[in-house]
GROMACS .gro file of C-alpha atoms in nm:
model
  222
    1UNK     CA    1   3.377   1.714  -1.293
    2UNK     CA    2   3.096   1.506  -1.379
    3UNK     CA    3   2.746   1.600  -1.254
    4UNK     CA    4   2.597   1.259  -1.368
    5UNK     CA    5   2.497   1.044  -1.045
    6UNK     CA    6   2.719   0.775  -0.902
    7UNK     CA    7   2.490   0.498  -0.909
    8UNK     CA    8   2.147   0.594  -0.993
    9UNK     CA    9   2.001   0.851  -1.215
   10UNK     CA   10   1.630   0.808  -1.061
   11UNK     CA   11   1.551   0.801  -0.652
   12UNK     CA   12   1.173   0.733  -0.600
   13UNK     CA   13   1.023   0.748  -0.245
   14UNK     CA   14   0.740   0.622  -0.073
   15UNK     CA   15   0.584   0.851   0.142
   16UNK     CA   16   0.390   0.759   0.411
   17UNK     CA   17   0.579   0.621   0.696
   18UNK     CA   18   0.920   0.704   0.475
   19UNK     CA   19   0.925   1.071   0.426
   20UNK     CA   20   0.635   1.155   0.656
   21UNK     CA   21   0.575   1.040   0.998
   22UNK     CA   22   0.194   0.916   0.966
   23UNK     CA   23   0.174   0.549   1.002
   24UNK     CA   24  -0.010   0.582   1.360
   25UNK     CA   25  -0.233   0.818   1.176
   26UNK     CA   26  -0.305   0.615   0.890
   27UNK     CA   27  -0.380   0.311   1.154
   28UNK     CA   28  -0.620   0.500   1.349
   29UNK     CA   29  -0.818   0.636   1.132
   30UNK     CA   30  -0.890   0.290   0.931
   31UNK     CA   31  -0.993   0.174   1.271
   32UNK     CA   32  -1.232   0.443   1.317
   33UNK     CA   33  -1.369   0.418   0.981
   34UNK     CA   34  -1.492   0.081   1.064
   35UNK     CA   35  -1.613   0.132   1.390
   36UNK     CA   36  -1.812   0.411   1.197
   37UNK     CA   37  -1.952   0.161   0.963
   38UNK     CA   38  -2.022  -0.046   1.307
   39UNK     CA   39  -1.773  -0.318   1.193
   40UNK     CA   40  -1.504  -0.473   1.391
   41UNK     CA   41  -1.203  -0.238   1.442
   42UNK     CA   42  -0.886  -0.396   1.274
   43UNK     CA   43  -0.626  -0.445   1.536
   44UNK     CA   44  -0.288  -0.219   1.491
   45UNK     CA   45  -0.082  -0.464   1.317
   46UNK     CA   46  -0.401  -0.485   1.022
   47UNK     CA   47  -0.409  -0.151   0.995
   48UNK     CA   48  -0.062  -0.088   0.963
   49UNK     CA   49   0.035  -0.317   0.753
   50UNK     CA   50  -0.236  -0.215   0.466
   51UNK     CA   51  -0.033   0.137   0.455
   52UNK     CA   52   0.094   0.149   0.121
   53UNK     CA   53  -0.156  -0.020  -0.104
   54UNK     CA   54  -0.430   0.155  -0.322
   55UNK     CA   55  -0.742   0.313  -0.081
   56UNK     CA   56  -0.976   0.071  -0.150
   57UNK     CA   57  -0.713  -0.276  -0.140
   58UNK     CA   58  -0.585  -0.143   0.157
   59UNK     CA   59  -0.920  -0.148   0.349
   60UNK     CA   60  -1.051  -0.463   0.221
   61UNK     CA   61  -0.736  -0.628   0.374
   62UNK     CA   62  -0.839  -0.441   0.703
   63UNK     CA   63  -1.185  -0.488   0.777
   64UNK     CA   64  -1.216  -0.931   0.568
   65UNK     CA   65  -1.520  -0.985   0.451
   66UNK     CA   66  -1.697  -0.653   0.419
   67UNK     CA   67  -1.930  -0.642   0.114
   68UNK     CA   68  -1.702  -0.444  -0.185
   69UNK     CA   69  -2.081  -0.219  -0.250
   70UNK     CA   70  -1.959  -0.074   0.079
   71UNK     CA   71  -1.545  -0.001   0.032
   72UNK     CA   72  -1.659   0.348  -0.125
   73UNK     CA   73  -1.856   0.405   0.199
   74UNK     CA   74  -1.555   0.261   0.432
   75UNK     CA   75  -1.309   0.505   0.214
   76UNK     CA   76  -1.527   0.802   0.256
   77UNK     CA   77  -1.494   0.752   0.628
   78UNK     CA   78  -1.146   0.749   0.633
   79UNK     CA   79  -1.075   1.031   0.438
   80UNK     CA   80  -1.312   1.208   0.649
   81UNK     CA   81  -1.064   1.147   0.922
   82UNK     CA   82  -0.749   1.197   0.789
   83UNK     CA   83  -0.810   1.519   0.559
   84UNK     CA   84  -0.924   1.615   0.967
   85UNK     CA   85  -0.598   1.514   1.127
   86UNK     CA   86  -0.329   1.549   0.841
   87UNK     CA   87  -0.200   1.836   0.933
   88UNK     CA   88  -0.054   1.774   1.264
   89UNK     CA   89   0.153   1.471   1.095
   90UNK     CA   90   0.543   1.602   1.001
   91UNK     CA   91   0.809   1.479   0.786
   92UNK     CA   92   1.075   1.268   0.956
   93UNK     CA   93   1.304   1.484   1.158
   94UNK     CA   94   1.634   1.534   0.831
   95UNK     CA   95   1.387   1.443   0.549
   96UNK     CA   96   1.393   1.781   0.384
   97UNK     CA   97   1.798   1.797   0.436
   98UNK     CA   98   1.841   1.454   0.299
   99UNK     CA   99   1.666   1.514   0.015
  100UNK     CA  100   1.741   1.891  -0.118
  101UNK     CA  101   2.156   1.728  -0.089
  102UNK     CA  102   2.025   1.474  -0.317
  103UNK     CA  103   1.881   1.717  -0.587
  104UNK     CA  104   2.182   1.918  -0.573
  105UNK     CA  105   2.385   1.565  -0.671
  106UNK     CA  106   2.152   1.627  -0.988
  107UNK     CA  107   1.965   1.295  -0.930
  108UNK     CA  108   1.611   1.273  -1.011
  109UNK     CA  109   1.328   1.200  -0.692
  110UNK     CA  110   0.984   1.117  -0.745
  111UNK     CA  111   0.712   0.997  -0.548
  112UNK     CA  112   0.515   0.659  -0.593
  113UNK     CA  113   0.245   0.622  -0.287
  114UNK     CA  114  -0.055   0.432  -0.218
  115UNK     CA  115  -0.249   0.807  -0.201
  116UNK     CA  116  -0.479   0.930  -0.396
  117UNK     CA  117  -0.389   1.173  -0.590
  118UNK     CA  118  -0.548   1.422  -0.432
  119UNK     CA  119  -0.433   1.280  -0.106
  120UNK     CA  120  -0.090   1.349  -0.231
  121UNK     CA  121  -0.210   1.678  -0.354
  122UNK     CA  122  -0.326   1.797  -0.012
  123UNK     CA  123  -0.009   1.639   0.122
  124UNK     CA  124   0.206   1.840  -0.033
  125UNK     CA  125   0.033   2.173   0.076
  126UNK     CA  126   0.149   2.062   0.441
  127UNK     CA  127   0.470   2.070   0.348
  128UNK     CA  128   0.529   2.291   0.060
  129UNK     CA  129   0.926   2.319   0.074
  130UNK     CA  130   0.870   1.950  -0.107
  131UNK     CA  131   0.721   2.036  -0.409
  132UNK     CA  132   1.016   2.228  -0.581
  133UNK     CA  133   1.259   1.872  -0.486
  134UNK     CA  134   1.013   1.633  -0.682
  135UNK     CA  135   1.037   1.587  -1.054
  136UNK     CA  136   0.749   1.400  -1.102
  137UNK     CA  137   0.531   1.136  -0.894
  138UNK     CA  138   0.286   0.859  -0.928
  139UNK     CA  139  -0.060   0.761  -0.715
  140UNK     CA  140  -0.282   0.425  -0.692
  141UNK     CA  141  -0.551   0.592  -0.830
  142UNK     CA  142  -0.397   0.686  -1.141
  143UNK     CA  143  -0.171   0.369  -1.203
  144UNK     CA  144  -0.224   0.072  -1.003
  145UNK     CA  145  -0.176  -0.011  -0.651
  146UNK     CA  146   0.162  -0.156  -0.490
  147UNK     CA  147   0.335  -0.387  -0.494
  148UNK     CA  148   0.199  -0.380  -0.896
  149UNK     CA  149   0.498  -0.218  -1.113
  150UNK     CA  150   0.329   0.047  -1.275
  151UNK     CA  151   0.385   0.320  -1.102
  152UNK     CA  152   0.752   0.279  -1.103
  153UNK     CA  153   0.772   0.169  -1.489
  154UNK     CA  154   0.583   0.476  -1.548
  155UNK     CA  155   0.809   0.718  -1.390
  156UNK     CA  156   1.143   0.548  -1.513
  157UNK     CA  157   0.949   0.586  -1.872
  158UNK     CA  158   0.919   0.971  -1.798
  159UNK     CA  159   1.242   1.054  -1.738
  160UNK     CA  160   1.414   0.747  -1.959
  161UNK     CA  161   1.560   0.598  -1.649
  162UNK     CA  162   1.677   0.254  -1.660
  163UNK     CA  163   1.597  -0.017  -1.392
  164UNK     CA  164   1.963  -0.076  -1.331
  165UNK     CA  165   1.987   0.326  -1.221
  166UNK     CA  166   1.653   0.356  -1.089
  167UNK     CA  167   1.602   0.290  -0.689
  168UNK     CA  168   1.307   0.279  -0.473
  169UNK     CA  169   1.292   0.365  -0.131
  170UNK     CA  170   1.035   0.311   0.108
  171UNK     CA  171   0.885   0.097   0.488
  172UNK     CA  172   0.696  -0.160   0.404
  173UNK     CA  173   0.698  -0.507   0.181
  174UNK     CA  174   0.455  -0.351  -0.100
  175UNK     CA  175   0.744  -0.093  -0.153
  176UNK     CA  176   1.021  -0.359  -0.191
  177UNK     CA  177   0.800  -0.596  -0.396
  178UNK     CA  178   0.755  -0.307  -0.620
  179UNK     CA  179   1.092  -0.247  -0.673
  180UNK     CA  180   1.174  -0.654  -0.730
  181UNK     CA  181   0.820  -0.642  -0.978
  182UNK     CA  182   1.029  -0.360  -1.149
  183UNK     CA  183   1.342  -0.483  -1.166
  184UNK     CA  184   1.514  -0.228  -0.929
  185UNK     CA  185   1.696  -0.184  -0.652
  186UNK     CA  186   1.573  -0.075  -0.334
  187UNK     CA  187   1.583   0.053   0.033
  188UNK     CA  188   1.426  -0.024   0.313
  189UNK     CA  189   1.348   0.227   0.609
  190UNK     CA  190   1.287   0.096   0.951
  191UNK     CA  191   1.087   0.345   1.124
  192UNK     CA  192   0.786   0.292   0.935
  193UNK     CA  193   0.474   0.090   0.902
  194UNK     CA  194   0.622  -0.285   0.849
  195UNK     CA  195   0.843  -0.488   1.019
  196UNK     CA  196   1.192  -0.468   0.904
  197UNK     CA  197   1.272  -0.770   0.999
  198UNK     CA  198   1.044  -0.941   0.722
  199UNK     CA  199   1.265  -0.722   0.450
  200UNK     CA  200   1.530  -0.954   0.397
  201UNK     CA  201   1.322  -1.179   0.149
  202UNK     CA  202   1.288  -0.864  -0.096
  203UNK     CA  203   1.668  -0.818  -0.142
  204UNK     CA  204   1.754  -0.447  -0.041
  205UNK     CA  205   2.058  -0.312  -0.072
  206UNK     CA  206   2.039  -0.196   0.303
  207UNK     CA  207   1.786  -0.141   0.578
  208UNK     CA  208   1.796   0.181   0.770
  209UNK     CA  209   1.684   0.297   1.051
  210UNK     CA  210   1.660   0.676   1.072
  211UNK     CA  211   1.642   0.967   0.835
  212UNK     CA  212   2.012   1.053   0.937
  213UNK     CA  213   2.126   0.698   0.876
  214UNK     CA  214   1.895   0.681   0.537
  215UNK     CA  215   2.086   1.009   0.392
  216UNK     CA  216   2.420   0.866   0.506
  217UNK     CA  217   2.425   0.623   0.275
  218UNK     CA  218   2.293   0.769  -0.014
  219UNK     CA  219   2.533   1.016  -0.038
  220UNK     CA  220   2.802   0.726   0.003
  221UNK     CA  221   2.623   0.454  -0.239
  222UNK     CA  222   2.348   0.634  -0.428
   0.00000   0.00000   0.00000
């Protein structure tokens, strides 16, 4: 029997607010990194729907107008508070189930996040049952922030993955514009940062909305 994938060779996932359960995290501490800086504390919805993009885009989008001489001061802040708080955030109750069936279909998974790459880094030490299921992964700080395609080009050039078998999954528009700026296909996740309601413009192949319902069809489509 053959081991090659039924539909695509390379699965990349976001991970904020698609593997891991942080969005309210993420939200609150962009708010208090503004209120540090004495500015005026972006309301849920700006917070939330920054998650995704490259540290400093993301926070120039939440907090309009500050002065860009101060974005390295507003990131410091909020890396202050999440490197404080990340480890009570968990991955999504059937994430690690989901995706060790997925590695033993022999596809490929990789990461492509807004996080730094030593925000990923520190990431993974929460949860270090993850690092043996990635083959290889991709931050804004060392490509280019979502929904830009270079992240995604670079990791189907790694492992020689066309677009046509490549597929990106992840919760918020920057994730599904990536994928259309790639020429992919995608998936969108429900439970995360954006509404899923907006998705439909992006063209995914389906919407779900749990972990459970996100590994059913996979293992039925992917």
């Amino acid at each position: 029997m053959s081991t090659r994938p039924q539909r695509f060779d390379l699965i990349v996932f976001d991970w904020d607010g698609t593997l891991f359960d942080s969005t309210a995290l993420i939200t609150r501490c962009i708010q208090a990194a503004a209120e540090d800086l004495g500015l005026p504390r972006p309301s849920d919805a700006q917070a939330s729907y920054v998650i995704g993009m490259g540290l400093h885009e993301a926070l120039a989008h939440a907090v309009p107008g500050l002065d860009p001489a101060r974005y390295p001061e507003l990131g410091q802040r909020y890396r202050h508070h999440y490197f404080a708080a990340q480890h009570a955030v968990t991955l999504f109750e059937g994430t690690l189930a989901m995706l060790q069936a997925l590695k033993a279909r022999h596809h490929w998974l990789a990461i492509a996040t807004g996080k730094s790459r030593r925000g990923l880094d520190e990431a993974l030490k929460v949860a270090p049952e993850l690092g043996a299921l990635f083959d290889g992964s991709r931050t804004a700080d060392e490509t280019a922030g979502k929904p830009n395609p270079l992240m995604l080009n670079e990791l189907m050039r790694e492992f020689g993955a066309e677009p046509e078998r490549t597929l990106m999954i992840g919760d918020t528009s920057h994730d599904l514009q990536l994928a259309l700026n790639a020429g992919t296909a995608s998936v969108g996740v429900g439970y995360g940062a954006h509404d899923h309601s907006t998705f439909g413009e992006y063209r995914p192949l389906h919407i779900a909305h749990t972990v459970p319902q996100l590994h059913a069809w996979l293992i039925e489509n992917a």
